[in-house]
Short mmCIF file of N, CA and C in Angstrom, two decimals:
data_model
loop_
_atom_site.label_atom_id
_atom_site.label_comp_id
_atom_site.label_asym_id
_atom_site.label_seq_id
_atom_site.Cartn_x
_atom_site.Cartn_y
_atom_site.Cartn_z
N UNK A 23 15.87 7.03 17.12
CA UNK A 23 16.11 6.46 15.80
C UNK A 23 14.79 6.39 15.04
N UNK A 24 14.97 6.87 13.72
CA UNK A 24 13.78 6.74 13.26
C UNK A 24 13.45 5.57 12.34
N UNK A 25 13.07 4.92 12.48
CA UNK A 25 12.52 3.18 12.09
C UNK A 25 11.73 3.11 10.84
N UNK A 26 10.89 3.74 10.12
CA UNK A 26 10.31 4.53 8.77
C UNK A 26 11.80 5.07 8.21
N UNK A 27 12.98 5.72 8.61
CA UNK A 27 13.69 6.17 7.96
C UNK A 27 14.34 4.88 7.05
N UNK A 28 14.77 3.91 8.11
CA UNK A 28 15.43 2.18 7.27
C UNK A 28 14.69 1.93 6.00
N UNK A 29 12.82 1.57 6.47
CA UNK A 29 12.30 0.93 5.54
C UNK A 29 12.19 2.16 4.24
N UNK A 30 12.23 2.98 4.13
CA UNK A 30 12.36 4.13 3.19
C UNK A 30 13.56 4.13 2.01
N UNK A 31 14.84 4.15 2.91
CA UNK A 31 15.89 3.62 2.34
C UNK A 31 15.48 1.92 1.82
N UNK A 32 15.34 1.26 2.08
CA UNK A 32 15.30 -0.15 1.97
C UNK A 32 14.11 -0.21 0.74
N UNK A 33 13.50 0.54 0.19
CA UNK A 33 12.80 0.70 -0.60
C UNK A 33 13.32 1.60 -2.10
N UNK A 34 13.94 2.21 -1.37
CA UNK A 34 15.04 2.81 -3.03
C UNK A 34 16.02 1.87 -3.24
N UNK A 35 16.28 0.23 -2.38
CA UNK A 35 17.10 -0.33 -2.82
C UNK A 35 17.39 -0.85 -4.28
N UNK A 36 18.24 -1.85 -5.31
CA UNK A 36 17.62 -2.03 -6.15
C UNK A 36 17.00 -3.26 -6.67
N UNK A 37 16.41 -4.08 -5.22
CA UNK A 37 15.91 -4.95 -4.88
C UNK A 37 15.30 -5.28 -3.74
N UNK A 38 14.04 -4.16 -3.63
CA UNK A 38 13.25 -4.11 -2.40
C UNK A 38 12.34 -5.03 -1.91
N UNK A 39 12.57 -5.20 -0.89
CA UNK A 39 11.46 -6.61 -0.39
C UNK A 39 10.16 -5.90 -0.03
N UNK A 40 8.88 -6.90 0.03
CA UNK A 40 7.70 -6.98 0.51
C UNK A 40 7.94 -6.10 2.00
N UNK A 41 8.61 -7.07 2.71
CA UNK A 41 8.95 -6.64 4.14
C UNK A 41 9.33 -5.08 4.37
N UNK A 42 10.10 -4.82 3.37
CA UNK A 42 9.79 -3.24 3.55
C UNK A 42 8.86 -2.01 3.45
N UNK A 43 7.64 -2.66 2.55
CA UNK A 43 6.77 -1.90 2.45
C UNK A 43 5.88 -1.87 3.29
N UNK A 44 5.38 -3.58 4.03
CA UNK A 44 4.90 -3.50 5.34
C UNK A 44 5.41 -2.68 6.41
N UNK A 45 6.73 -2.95 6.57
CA UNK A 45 7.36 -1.88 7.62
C UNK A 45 7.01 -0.52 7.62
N UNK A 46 7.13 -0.11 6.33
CA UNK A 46 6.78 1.41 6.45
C UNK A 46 5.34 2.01 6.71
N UNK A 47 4.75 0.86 6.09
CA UNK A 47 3.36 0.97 6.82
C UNK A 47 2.89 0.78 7.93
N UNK A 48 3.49 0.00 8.95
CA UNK A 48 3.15 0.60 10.45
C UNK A 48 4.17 1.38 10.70
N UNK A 49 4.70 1.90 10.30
CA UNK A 49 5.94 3.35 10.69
C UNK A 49 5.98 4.55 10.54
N UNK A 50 5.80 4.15 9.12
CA UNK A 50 5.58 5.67 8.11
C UNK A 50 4.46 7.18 9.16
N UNK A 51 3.90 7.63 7.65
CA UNK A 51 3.24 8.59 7.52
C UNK A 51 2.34 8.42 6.45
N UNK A 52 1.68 9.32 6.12
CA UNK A 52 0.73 9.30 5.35
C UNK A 52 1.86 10.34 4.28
N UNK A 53 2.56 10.68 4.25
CA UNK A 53 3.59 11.65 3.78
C UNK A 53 4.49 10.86 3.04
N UNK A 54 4.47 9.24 3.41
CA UNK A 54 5.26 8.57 2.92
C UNK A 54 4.60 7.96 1.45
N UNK A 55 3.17 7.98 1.28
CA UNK A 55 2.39 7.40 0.17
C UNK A 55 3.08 7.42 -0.98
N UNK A 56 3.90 8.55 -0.99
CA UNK A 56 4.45 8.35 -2.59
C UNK A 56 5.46 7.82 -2.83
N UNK A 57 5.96 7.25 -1.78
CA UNK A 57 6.92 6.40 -2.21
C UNK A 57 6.16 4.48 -2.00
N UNK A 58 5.34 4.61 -1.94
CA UNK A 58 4.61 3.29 -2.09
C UNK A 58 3.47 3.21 -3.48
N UNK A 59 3.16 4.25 -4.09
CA UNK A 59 2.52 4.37 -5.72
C UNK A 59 3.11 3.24 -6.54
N UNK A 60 4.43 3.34 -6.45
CA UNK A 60 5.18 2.70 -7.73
C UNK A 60 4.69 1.13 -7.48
N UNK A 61 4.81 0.58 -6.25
CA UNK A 61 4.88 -0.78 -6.15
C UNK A 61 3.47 -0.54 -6.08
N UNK A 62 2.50 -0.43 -6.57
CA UNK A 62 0.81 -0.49 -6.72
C UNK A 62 0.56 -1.06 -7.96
N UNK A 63 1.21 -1.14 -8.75
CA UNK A 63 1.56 -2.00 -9.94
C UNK A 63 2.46 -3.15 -10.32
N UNK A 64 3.42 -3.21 -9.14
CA UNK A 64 4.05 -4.37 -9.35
C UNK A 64 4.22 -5.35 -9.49
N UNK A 65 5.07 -5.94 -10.02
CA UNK A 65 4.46 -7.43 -11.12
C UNK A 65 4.62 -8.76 -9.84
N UNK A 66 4.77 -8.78 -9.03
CA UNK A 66 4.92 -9.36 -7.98
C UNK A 66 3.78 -8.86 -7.08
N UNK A 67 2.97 -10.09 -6.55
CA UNK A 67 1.94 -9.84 -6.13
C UNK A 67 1.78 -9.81 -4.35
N UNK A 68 3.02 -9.92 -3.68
CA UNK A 68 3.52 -9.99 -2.55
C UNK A 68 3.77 -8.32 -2.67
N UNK A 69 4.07 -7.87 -3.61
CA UNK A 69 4.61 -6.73 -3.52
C UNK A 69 3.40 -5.74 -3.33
N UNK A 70 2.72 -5.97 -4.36
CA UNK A 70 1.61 -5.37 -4.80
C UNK A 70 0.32 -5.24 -3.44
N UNK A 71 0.42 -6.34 -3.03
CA UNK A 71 -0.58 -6.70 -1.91
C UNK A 71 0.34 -5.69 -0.75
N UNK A 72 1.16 -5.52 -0.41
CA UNK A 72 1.63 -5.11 0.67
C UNK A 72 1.92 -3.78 0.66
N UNK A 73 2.04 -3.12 -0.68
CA UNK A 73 1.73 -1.45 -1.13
C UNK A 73 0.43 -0.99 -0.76
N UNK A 74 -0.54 -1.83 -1.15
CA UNK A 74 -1.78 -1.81 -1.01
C UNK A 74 -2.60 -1.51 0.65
N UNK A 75 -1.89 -2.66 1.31
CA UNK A 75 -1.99 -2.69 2.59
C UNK A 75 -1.39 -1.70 3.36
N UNK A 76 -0.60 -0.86 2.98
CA UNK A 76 0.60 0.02 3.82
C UNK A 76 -0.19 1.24 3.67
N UNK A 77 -1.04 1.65 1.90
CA UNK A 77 -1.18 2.43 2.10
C UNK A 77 -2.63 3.06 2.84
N UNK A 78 -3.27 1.82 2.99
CA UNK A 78 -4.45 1.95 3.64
C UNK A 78 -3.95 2.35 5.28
N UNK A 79 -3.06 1.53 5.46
CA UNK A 79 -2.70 1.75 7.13
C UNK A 79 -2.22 3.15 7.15
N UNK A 80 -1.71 3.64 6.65
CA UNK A 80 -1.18 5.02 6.37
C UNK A 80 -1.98 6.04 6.50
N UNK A 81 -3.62 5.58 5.48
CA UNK A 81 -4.21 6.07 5.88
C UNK A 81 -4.28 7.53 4.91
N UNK A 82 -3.54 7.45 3.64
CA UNK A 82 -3.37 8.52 2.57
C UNK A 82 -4.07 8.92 2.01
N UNK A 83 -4.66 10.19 2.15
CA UNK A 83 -5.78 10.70 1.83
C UNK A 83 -5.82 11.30 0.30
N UNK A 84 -6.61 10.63 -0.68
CA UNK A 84 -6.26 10.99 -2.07
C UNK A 84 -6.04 10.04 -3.25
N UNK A 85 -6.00 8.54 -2.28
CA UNK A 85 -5.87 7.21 -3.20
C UNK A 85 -6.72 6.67 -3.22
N UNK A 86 -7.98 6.82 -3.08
CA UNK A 86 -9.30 6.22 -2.85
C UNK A 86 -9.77 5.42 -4.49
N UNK A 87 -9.71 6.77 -5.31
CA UNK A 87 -9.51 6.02 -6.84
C UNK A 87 -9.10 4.66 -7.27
N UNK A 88 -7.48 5.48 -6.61
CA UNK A 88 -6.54 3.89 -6.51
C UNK A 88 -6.92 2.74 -6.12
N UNK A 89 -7.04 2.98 -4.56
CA UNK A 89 -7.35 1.57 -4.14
C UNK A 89 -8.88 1.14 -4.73
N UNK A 90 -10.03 1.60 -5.46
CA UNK A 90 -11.13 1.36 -5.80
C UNK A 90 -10.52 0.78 -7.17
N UNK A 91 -9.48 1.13 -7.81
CA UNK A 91 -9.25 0.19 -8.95
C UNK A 91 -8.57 -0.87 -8.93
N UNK A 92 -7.83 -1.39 -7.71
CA UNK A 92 -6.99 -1.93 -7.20
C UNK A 92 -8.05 -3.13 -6.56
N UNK A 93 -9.49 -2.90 -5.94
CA UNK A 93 -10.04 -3.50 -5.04
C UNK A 93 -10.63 -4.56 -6.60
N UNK A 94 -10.36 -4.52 -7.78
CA UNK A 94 -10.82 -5.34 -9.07
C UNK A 94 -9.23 -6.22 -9.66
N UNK A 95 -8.43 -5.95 -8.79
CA UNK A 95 -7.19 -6.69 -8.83
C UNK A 95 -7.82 -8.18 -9.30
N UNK A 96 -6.83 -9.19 -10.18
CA UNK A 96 -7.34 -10.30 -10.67
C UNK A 96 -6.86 -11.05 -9.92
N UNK A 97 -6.11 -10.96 -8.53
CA UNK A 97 -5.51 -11.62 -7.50
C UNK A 97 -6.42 -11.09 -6.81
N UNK A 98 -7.16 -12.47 -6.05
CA UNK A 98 -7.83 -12.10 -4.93
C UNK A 98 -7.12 -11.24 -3.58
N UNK A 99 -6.16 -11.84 -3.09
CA UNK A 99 -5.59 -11.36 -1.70
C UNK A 99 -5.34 -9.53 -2.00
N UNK A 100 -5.10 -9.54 -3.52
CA UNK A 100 -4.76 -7.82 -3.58
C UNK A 100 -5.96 -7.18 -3.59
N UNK A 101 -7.42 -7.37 -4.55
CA UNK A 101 -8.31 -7.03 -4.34
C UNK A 101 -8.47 -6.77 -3.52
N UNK A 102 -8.52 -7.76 -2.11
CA UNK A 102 -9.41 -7.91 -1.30
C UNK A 102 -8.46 -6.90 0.35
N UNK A 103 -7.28 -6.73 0.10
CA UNK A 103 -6.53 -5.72 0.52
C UNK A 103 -6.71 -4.19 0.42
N UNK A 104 -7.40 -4.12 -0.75
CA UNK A 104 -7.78 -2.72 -1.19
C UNK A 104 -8.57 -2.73 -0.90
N UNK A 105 -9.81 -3.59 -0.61
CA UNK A 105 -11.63 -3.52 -0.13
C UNK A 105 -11.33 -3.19 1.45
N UNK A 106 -10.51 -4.09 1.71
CA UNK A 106 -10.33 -3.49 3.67
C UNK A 106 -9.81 -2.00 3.73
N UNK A 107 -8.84 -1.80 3.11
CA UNK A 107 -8.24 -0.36 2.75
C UNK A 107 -8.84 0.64 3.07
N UNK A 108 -9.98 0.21 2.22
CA UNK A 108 -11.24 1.31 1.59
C UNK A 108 -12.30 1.24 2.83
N UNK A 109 -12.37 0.05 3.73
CA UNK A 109 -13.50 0.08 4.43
C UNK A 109 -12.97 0.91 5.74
N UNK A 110 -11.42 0.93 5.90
CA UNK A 110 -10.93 1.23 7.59
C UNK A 110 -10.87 2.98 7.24
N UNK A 111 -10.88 3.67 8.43
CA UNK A 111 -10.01 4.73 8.23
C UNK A 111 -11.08 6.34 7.54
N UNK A 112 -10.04 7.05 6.94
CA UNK A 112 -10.59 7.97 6.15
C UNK A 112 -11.15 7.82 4.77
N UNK A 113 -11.01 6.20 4.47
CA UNK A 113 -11.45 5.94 3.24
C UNK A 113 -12.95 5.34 3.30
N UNK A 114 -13.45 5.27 4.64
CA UNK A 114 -14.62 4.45 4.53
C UNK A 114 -15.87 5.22 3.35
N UNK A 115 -16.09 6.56 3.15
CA UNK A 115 -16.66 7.43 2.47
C UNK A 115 -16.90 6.74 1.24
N UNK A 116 -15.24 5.99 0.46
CA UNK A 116 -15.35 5.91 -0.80
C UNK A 116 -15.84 4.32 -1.09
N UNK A 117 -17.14 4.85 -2.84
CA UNK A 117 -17.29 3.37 -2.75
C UNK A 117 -16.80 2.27 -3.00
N UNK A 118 -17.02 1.08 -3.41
CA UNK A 118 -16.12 -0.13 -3.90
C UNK A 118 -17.34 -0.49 -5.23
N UNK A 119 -16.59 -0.76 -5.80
CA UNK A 119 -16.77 -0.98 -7.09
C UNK A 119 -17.90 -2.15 -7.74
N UNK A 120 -18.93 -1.98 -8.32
CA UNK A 120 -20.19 -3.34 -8.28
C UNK A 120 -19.98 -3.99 -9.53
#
């Protein structure tokens, strides 16, 4: 059974939880990133923080931008989601923002 397949679906719902975007982030792929873009803006900051976090775990090579504009979030916990993001992984390269 594939367990990324639920939280995937559960994310085109038309009322997707936080909990699903975490899920897909220890599940997923890095293949899955684009379906976590949209909630990188979302007006909900549970949401936002946990797009953020998924896609660092993911590990998506190509959002570095993103999460470097993301790491100036006016919510600390999201900022500061995108600064770990940026520090783990294939993103350590990119800088953070002074």
């Amino acid at each position: 059974m594939d367990v990324a397949e639920l939280y995937r679906v559960a994310l085109c719902a038309s009322d997707p939880r936080s909990g699903a975007l975490a899920g897909l982030g220890e599940t997923g792929r890095a293949s899955d990133a684009s379906l976590l873009v949209p909630f990188l803006s979302h007006p909900r900051v549970a949401m936002r923080r946990e797009a953020v976090t998924a896609l660092g775990r993911l590990g998506a090579e190509g959002h570095e931008e993103t999460l470097s504009a993301l790491s100036r979030d006016p919510v600390s916990s999201v900022a500061r989601a995108a600064a770990q993001a940026l520090a783990r992984g294939p993103f350590q390269g990119a800088q953070l923002p002074k």
